[in-house]
Coordinates of C-alpha atoms in Angstrom, one line a residue:
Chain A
X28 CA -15.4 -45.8 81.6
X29 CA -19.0 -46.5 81.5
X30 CA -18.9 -47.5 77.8
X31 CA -16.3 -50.0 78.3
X32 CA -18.8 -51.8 80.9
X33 CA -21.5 -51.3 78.4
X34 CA -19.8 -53.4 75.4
X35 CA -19.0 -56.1 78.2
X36 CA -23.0 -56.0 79.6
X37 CA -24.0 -56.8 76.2
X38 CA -21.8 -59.9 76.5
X39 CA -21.8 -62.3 73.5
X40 CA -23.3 -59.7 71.3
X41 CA -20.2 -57.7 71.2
X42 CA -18.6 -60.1 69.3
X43 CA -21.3 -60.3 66.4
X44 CA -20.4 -57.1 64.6
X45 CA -17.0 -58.3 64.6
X46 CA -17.8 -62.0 63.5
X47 CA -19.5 -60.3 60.6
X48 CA -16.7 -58.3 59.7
X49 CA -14.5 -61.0 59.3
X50 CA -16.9 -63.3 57.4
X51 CA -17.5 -60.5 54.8
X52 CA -13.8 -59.9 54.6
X53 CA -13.2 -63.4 54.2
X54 CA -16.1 -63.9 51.8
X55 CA -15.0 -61.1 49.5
X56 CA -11.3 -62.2 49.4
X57 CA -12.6 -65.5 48.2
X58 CA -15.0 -64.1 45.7
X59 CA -12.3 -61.7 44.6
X60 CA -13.2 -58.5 45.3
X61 CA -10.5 -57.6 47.2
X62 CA -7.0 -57.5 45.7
X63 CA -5.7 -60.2 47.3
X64 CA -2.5 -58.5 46.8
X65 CA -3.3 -55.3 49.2
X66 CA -5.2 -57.7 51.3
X67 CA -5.0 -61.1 51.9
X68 CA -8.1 -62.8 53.6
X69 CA -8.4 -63.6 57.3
X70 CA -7.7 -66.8 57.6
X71 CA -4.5 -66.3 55.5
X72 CA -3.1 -63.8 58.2
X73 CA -4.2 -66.1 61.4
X74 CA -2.2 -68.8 59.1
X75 CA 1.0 -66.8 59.0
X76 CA 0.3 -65.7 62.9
X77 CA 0.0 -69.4 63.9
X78 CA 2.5 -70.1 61.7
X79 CA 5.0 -67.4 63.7
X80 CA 3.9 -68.5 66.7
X81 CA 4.6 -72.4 66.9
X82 CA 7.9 -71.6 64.5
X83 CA 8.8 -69.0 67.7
X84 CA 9.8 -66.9 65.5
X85 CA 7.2 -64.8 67.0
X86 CA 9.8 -64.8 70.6
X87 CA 12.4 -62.7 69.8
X88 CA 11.0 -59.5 68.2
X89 CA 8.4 -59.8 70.7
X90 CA 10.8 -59.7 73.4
X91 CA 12.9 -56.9 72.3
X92 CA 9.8 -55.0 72.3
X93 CA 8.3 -56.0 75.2
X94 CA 11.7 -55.5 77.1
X95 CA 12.6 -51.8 76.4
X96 CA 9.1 -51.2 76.9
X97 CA 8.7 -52.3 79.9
X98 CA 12.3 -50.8 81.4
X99 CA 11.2 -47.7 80.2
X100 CA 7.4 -48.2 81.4
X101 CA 8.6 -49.1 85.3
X102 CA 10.9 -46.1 85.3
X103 CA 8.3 -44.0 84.3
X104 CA 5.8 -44.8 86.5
X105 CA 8.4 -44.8 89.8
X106 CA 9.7 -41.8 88.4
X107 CA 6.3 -40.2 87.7
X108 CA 4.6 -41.1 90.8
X109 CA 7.7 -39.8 92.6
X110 CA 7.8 -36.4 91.2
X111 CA 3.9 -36.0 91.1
X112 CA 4.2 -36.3 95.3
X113 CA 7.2 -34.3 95.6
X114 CA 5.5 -31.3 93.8
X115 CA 2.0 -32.1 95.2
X116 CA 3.8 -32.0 98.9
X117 CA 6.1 -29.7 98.7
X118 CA 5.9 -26.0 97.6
X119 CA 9.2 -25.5 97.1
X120 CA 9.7 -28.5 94.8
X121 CA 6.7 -27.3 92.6
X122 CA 7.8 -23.8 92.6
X123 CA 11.2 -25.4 91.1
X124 CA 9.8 -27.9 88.5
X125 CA 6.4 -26.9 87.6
X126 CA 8.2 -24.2 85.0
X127 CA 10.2 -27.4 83.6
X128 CA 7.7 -29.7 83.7
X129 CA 5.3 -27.8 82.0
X130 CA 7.9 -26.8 79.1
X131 CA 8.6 -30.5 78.4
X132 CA 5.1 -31.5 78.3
X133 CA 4.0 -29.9 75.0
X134 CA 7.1 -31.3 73.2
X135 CA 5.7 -34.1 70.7
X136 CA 7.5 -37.2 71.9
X137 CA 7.5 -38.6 68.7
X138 CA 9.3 -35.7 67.6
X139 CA 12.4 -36.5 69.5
X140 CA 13.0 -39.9 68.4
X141 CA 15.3 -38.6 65.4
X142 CA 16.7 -36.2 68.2
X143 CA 17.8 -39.4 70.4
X144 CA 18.9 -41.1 67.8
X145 CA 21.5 -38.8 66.5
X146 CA 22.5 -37.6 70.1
X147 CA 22.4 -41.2 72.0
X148 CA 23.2 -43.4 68.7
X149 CA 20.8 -46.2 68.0
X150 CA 20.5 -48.7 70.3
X151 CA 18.5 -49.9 73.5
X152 CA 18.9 -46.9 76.1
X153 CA 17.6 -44.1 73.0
X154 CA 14.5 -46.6 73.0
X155 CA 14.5 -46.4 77.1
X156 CA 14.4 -43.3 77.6
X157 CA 12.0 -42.6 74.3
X158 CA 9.7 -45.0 76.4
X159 CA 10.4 -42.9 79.9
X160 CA 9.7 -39.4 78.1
X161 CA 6.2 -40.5 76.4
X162 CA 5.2 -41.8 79.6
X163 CA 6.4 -40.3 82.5
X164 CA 4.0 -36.9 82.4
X165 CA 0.5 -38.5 82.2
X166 CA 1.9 -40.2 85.7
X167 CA 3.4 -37.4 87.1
X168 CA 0.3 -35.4 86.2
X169 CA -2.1 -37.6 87.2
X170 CA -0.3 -38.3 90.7
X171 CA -0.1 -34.5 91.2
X172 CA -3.5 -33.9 90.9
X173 CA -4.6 -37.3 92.8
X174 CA -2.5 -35.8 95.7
X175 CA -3.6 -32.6 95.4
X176 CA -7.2 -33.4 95.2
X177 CA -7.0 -35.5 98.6
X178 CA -9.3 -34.9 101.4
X179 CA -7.6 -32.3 103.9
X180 CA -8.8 -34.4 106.6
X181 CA -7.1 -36.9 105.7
X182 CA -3.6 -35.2 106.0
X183 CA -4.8 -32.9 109.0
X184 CA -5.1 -36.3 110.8
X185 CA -2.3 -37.9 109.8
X186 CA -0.5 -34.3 111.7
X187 CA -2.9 -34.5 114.4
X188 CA -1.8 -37.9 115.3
X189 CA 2.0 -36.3 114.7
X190 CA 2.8 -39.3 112.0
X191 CA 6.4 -38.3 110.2
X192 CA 6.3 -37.3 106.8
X193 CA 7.7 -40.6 105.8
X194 CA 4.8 -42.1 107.0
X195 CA 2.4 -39.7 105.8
X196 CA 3.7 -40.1 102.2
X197 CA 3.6 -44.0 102.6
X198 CA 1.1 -44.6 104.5
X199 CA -1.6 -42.0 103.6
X200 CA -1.0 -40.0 100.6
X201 CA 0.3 -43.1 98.2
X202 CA -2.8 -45.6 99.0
X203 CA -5.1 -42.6 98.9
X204 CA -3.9 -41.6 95.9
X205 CA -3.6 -44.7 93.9
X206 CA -6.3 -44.8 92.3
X207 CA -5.1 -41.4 89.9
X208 CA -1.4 -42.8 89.7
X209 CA -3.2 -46.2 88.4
X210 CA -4.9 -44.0 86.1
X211 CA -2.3 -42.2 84.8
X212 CA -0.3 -45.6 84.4
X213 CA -3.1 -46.7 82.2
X214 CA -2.8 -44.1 79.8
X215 CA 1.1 -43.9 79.9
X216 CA 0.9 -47.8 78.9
X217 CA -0.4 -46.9 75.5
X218 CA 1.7 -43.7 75.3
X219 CA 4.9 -45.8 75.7
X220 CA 4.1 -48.6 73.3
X221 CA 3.6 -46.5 70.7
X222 CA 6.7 -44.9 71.2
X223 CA 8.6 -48.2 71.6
X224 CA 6.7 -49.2 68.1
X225 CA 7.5 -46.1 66.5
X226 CA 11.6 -45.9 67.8
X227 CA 11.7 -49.7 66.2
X228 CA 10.6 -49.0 63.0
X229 CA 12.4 -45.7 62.3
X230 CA 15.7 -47.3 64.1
X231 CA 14.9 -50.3 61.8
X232 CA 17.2 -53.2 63.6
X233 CA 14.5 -55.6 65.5
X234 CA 11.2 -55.6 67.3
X235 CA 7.3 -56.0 66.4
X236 CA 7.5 -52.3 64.6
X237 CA 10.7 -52.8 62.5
X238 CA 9.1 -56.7 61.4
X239 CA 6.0 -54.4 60.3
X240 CA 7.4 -51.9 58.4
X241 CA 9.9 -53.8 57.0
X242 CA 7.7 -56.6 55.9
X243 CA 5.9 -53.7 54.0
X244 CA 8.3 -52.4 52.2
X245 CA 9.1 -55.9 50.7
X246 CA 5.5 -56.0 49.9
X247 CA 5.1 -59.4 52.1
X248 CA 1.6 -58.2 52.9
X249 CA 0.7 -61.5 55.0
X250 CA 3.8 -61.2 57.4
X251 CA 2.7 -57.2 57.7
X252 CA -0.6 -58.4 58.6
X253 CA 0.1 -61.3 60.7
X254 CA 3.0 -58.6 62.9
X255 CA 0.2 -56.5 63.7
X256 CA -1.7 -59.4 65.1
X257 CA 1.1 -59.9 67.5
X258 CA 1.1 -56.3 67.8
X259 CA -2.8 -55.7 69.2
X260 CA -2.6 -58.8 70.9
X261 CA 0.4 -57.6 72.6
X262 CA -1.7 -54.5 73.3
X263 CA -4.4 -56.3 74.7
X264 CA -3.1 -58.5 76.7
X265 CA -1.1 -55.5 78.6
X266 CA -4.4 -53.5 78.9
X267 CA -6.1 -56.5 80.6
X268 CA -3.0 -57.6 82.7
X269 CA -3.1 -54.0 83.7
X270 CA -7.2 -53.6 84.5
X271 CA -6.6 -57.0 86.5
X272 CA -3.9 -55.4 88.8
X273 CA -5.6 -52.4 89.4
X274 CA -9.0 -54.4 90.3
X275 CA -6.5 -56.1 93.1
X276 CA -4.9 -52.6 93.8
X277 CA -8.2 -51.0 94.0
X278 CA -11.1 -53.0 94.6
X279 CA -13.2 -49.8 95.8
X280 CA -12.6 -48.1 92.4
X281 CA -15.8 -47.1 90.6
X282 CA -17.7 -48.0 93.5
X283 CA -17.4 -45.0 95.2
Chain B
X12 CA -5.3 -46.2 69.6
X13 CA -4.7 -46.2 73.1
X14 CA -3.5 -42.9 73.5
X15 CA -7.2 -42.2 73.0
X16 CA -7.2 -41.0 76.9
X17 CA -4.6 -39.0 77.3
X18 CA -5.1 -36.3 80.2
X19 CA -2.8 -34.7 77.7
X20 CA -5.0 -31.6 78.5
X21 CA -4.7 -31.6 81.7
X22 CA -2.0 -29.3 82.9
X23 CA -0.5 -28.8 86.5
X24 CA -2.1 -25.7 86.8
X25 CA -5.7 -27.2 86.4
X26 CA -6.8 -30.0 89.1
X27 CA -10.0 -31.5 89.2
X28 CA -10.6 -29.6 92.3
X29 CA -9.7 -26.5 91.1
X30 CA -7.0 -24.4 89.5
X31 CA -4.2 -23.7 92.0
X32 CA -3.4 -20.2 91.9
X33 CA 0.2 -19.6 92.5
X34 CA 1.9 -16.2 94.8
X35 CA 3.0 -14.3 91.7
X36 CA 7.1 -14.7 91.8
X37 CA 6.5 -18.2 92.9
X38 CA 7.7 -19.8 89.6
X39 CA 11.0 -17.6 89.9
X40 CA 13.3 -20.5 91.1
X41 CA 11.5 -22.4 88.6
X42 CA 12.8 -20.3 85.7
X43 CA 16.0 -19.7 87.5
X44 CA 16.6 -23.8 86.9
X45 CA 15.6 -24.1 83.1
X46 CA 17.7 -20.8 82.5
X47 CA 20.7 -22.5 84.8
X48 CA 19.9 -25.9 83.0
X49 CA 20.5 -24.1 79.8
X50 CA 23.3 -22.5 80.1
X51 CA 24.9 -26.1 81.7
X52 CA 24.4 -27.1 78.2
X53 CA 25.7 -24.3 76.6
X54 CA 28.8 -24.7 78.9
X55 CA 29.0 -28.4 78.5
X56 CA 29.2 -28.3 75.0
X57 CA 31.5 -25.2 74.6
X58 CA 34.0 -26.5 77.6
X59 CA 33.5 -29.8 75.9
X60 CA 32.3 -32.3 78.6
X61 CA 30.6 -33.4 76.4
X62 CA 32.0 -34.0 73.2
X63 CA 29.9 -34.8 70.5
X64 CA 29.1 -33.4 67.2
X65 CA 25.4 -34.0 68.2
X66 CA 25.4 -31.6 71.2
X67 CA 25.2 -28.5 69.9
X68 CA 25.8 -25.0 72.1
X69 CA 21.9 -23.8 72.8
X70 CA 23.3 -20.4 71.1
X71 CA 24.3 -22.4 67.8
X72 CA 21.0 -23.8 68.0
X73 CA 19.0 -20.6 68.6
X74 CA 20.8 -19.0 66.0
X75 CA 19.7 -22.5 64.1
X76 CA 16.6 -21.1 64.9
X77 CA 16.6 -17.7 63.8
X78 CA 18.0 -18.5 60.6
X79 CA 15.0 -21.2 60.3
X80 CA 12.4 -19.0 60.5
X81 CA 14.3 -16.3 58.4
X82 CA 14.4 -18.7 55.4
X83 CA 11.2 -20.0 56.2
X84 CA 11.5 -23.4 55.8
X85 CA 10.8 -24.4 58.7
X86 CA 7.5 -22.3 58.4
X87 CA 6.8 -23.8 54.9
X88 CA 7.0 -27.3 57.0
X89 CA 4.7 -26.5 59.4
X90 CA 2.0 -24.6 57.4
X91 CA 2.3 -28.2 55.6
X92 CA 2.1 -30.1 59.0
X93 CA -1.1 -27.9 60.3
X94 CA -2.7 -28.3 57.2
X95 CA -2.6 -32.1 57.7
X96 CA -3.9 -32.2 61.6
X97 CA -6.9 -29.8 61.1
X98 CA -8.3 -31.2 57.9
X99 CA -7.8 -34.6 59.9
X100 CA -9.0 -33.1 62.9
X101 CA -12.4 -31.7 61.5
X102 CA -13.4 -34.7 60.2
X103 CA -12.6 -36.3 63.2
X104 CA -14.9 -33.8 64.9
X105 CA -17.8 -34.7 62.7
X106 CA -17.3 -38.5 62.4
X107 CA -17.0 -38.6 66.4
X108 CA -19.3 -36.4 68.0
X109 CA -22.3 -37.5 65.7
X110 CA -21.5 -41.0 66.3
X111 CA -20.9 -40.6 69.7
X112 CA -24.5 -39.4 69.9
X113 CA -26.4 -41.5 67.3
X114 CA -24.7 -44.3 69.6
X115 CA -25.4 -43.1 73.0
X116 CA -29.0 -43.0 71.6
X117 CA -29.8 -45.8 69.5
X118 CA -29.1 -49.6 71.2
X119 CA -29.2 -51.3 67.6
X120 CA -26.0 -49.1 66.0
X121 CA -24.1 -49.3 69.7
X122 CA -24.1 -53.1 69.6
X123 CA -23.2 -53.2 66.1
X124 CA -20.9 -50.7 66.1
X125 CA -19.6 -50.0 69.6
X126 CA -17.2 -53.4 69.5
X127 CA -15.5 -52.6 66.1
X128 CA -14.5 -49.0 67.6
X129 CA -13.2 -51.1 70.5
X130 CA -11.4 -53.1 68.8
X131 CA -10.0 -50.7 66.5
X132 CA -9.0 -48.3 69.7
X133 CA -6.4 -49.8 71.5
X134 CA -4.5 -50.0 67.9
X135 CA -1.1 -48.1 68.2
X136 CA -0.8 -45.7 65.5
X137 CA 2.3 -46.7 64.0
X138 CA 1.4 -49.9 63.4
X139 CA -1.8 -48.8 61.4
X140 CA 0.2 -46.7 59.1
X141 CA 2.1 -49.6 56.6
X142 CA -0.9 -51.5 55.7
X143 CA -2.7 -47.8 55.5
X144 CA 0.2 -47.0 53.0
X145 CA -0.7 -49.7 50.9
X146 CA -4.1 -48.8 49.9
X147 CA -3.9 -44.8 49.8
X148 CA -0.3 -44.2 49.6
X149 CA 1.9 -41.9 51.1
X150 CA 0.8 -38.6 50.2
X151 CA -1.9 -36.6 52.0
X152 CA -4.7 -39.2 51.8
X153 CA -3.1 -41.3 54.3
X154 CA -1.5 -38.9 56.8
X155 CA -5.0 -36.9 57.0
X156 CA -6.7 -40.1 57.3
X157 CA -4.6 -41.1 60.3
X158 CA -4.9 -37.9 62.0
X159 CA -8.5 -38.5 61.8
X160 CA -8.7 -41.7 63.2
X161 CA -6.4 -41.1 66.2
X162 CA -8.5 -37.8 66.8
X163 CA -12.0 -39.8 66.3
X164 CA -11.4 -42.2 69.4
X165 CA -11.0 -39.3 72.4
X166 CA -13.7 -37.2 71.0
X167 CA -16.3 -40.2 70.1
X168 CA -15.7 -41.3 73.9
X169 CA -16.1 -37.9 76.0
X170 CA -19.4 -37.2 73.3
X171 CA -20.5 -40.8 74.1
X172 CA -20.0 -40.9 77.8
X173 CA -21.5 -37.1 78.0
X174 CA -24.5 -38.2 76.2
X175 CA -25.1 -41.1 77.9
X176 CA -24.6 -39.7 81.7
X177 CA -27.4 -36.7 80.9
X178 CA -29.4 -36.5 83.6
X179 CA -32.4 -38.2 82.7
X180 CA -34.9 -36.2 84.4
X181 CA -33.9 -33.5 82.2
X182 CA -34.8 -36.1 78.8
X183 CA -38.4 -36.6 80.2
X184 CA -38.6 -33.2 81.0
X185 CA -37.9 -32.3 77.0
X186 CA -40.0 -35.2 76.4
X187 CA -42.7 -34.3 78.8
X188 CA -43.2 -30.8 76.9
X189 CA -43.1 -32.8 73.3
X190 CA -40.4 -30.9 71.9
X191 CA -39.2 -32.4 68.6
X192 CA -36.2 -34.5 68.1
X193 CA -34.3 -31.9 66.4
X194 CA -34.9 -29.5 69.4
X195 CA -34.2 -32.3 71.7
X196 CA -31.1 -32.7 70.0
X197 CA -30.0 -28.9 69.8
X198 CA -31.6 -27.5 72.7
X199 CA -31.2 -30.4 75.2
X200 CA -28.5 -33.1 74.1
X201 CA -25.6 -30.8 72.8
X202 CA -26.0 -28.3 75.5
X203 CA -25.7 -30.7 77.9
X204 CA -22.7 -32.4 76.4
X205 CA -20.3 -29.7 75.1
X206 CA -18.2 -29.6 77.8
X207 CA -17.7 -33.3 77.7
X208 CA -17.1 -33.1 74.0
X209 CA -15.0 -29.9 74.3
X210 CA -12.6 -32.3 76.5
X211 CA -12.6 -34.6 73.9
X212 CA -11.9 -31.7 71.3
X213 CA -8.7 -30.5 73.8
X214 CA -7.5 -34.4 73.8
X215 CA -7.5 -34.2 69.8
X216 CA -6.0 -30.9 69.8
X217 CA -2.9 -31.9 70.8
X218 CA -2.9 -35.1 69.5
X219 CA -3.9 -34.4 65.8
X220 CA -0.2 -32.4 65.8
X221 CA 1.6 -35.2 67.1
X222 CA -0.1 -38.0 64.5
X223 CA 0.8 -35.9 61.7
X224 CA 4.3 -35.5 62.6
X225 CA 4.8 -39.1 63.3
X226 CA 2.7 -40.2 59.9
X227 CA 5.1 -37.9 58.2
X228 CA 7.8 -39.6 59.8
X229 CA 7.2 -43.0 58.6
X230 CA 5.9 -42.2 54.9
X231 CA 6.8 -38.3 54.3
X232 CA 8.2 -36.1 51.8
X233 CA 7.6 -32.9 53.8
X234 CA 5.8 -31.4 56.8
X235 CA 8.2 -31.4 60.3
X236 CA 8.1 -34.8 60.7
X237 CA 9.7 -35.5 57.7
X238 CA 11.9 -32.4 58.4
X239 CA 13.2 -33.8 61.2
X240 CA 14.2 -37.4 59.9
X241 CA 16.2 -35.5 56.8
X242 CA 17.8 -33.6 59.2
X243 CA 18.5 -36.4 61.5
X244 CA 20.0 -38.5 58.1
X245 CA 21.8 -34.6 57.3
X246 CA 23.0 -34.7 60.8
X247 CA 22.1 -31.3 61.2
X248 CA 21.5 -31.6 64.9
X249 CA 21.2 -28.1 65.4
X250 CA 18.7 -27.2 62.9
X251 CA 16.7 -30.4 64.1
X252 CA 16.6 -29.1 68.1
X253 CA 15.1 -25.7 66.4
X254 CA 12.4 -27.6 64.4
X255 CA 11.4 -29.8 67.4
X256 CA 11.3 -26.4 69.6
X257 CA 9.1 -24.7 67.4
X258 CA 6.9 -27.7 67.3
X259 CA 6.6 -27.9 70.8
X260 CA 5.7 -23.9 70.7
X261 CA 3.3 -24.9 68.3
X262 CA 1.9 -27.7 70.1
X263 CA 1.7 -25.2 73.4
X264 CA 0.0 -22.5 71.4
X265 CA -2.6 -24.7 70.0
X266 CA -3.6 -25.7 73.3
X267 CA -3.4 -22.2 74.9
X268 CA -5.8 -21.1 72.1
X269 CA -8.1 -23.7 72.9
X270 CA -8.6 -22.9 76.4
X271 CA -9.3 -19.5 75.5
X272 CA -11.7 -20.0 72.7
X273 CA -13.2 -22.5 75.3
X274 CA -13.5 -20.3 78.2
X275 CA -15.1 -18.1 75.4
X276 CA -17.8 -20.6 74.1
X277 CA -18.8 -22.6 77.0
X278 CA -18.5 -20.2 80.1
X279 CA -20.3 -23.0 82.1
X280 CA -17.2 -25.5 81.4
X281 CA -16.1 -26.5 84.4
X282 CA -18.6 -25.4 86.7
X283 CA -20.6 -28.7 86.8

């Protein structure tokens, strides 16, 4: 996105605003004009965040989180990309599921998280396949129309040169079509965290969502704070892994 | 948040290359499987594969339906629900598309502004809510104010990206003939934008109903969201699937009445 490359072009600058931000926050905790109640002063929440983090106490909500969200996430995306070439390929398959698909889609996933819990109880496969539901559509759709939007060339010579189907599917239509599925695992990576976050802290038993919530309900606004720290730089770190891994997977992308 | 890109909008039915018209009858076997699907359920439960007090027949839970909407409740919820997303989702309409022009145009406010947006974006909604709850409370304050944020991000992107990838020729053209800012603005900028910021709008659209059931989910005391966690705590499973499918129908319609009003508005969408 061209205004992602735009903050980066202005390189140090980006971080200015931000600096500022913080300062001014910081400044006004310490002059008290902030409650410092409602909201404790920067350098009070990256104490409590360092303080979780060398403690590793940080390790095991993180991994609960990071766990069912990443089952779910792999699932979704095999699953997604899968079912996006089926129905791009085959007519018969996309008369069958379009009707399905497109009745599922519209259904806010958040929605069914007190629907899963009831009907698959509280635990780690509700979370799964809570995970699986947010994200598997914006894959599958994004595959589809990646497929469908490939060069006919392309295919006509892979039949011209009488490749099998097999083939055809591995060889031409996944690689061409890459460059959608990435992009539809991009978005489903935000779709599924925030489901995994939400699922935690209406299941309430562990994870970074149930440590925020729950830390604000006892009003230990510094803990709430410091849990969201993990939270975006959780976030963060996923988006980058993910832009890394797709600039290997995809070198030509936005070059074309 | 992150969810800020969702291709939510984008349907099967519309590729980028085109829409792909279907034989009429072609969706048959299609309907044939959800109508088979369903009445495996309805079988399942009654035959009692399955047994659980949480897998209700699909008749118990139409009729679940029927009696929803008869009572009203469940519209009393969602009138409370809607009201929530389109407050939320107008001033998310304002805040983004004049920022994401006023940023696309000015260098000074994008570099001082641009990186707190970024930063704020890949938040996940959920987790902005508890310290949100702590300085406007849980009533309608906070759940229109969340709304409005998650809407903000997809339409301030599509306006800023449109804005910025006008062609230029046609700028120096406006400014070659002198026209005045404002004209620039109305006559050349938004033009030229809306059906980058209309994509935006259809993002929001069906994300501004899904914020304000899951704000009202966290810190409610009505609206579906909170309808459906009393029901889930009532276990009232049947009365639950009915809320959820009217909120998808909901959710469907919204977006169906969109593309309409959009193939209404901007009969160029599309055709770029």
């Amino acid at each position: 996105m061209s205004h992602r490359s735009e903050a980066r072009g202005m390189g140090l600058w980006s971080l200015a605003s931000p600096a500022l931000v913080l300062c001014v926050w910081e400044l006004a905790g310490r002059l008290g004009w902030t409650n410092p109640i409602l909201l404790p002063r920067p350098l009070q929440i990256i104490e409590v965040f360092l303080g979780l983090v060398s403690s590793g106490a940080v390790l095991s909500p993180l991994l609960h989180t990071v766990g069912l969200f990443m089952i779910g996430y792999v699932i979704a995306s095999l699953l997604g990309t899968a079912l996006g070439i089926a129905m791009a390929t085959s007519q018969t398959l996309y008369g069958l599921l379009e009707p399905l698909v497109e009745s599922l889609r519209p259904i806010p996933k958040p929605a069914l998280v007190p629907v899963l819990f009831l009907f698959l109880g509280i635990g780690k496969a509700t979370m799964i396949v809570l995970v699986v539901l947010a994200s598997v559509f914006p894959v599958l759709i994004s595959t589809f129309q990646g497929v469908r939007g490939l060069d006919p060339v392309l295919l006509e010579t892979a039949r011209t040169l009488q490749i099998s189907r097999s083939r055809t599917i591995f060889s031409v239509i996944l690689p061409a079509s890459l460059p959608m599925i990435l992009a539809g695992m991009r978005v489903a990576l935000g779709l599924g965290l925030v489901l995994v976050i939400l699922a935690e802290m209406l299941a309430g038993e562990d994870g970074i969502g149930f440590r925020i919530l729950d830390h604000e309900r006892s009003f230990q606004v510094r803990e709430m704070f410091a849990w969201i720290v993990v939270l975006v730089a959780l976030g963060g770190a996923m988006m980058k892994l993910f832009e890394i891994a797709e600039r290997r997977l995809v070198p030509w992308r936005g070059r074309s | 948040m992150t969810a800020a890109d969702i291709p939510d909008d984008a349907s099967i039915g519309r590729t980028r290359t085109g829409t792909v018209r279907l034989r009429p009858g072609s969706r048959a076997p299609g309907v044939l499987l959800i109508v088979a699907l369903l009445l495996l359920w309805e079988l399942s439960s009654r035959a009692g594969w399955i047994v659980s007090a949480y897998w209700p027949p699909v008749s118990h839970i139409l009729a679940a339906a029927v009696a929803q909407l008869a009572g009203g409740e469940i519209l009393v919820s969602l009138a409370a629900t809607l009201r929530r997303a389109a407050i939320g989702y107008v001033a998310a309409s304002v805040a983004g598309i004049a920022l994401g022009i006023v940023l696309a145009r000015n260098r000074a406010l994008r570099c001082g502004l641009l990186p707190l947006i970024e930063i704020v974006r890949p938040m996940p909604t959920p987790a902005i809510i508890p310290p949100l709850i702590l300085f406007l409370g849980v009533d309608d304050a906070l759940k229109i104010f969340i709304v409005a944020l998650a809407s903000f991000f997809p339409i301030f992107t599509t306006t800023f990206v449109g804005v910025a990838s006008i062609d230029d020729t046609l700028i120096q053209t406006a400014r070659t003939f002198r026209i005045s800012s404002t004209r620039m603005l109305y006559g050349v900028v938004l033009p030229a934008t809306l059906p980058a910021i209309a994509a935006g709008l259809r993002t929001a659209t069906s994300l501004c109903l899904v914020v304000a059931v899951l704000s009202e989910m966290i810190a409610g005391s009505s609206g579906v969201g909170y309808y459906l966690v009393e029901m889930q705590y009532a276990m009232r499973p049947d009365l639950m699937y009915a809320a959820v499918f009217y909120l998808a129908l909901t959710g469907y319609a919204l977006n169906r009445g969109f593309l309409a009003l959009e193939a209404r508005l901007i009969p160029w969408m599309g055709k770029t």
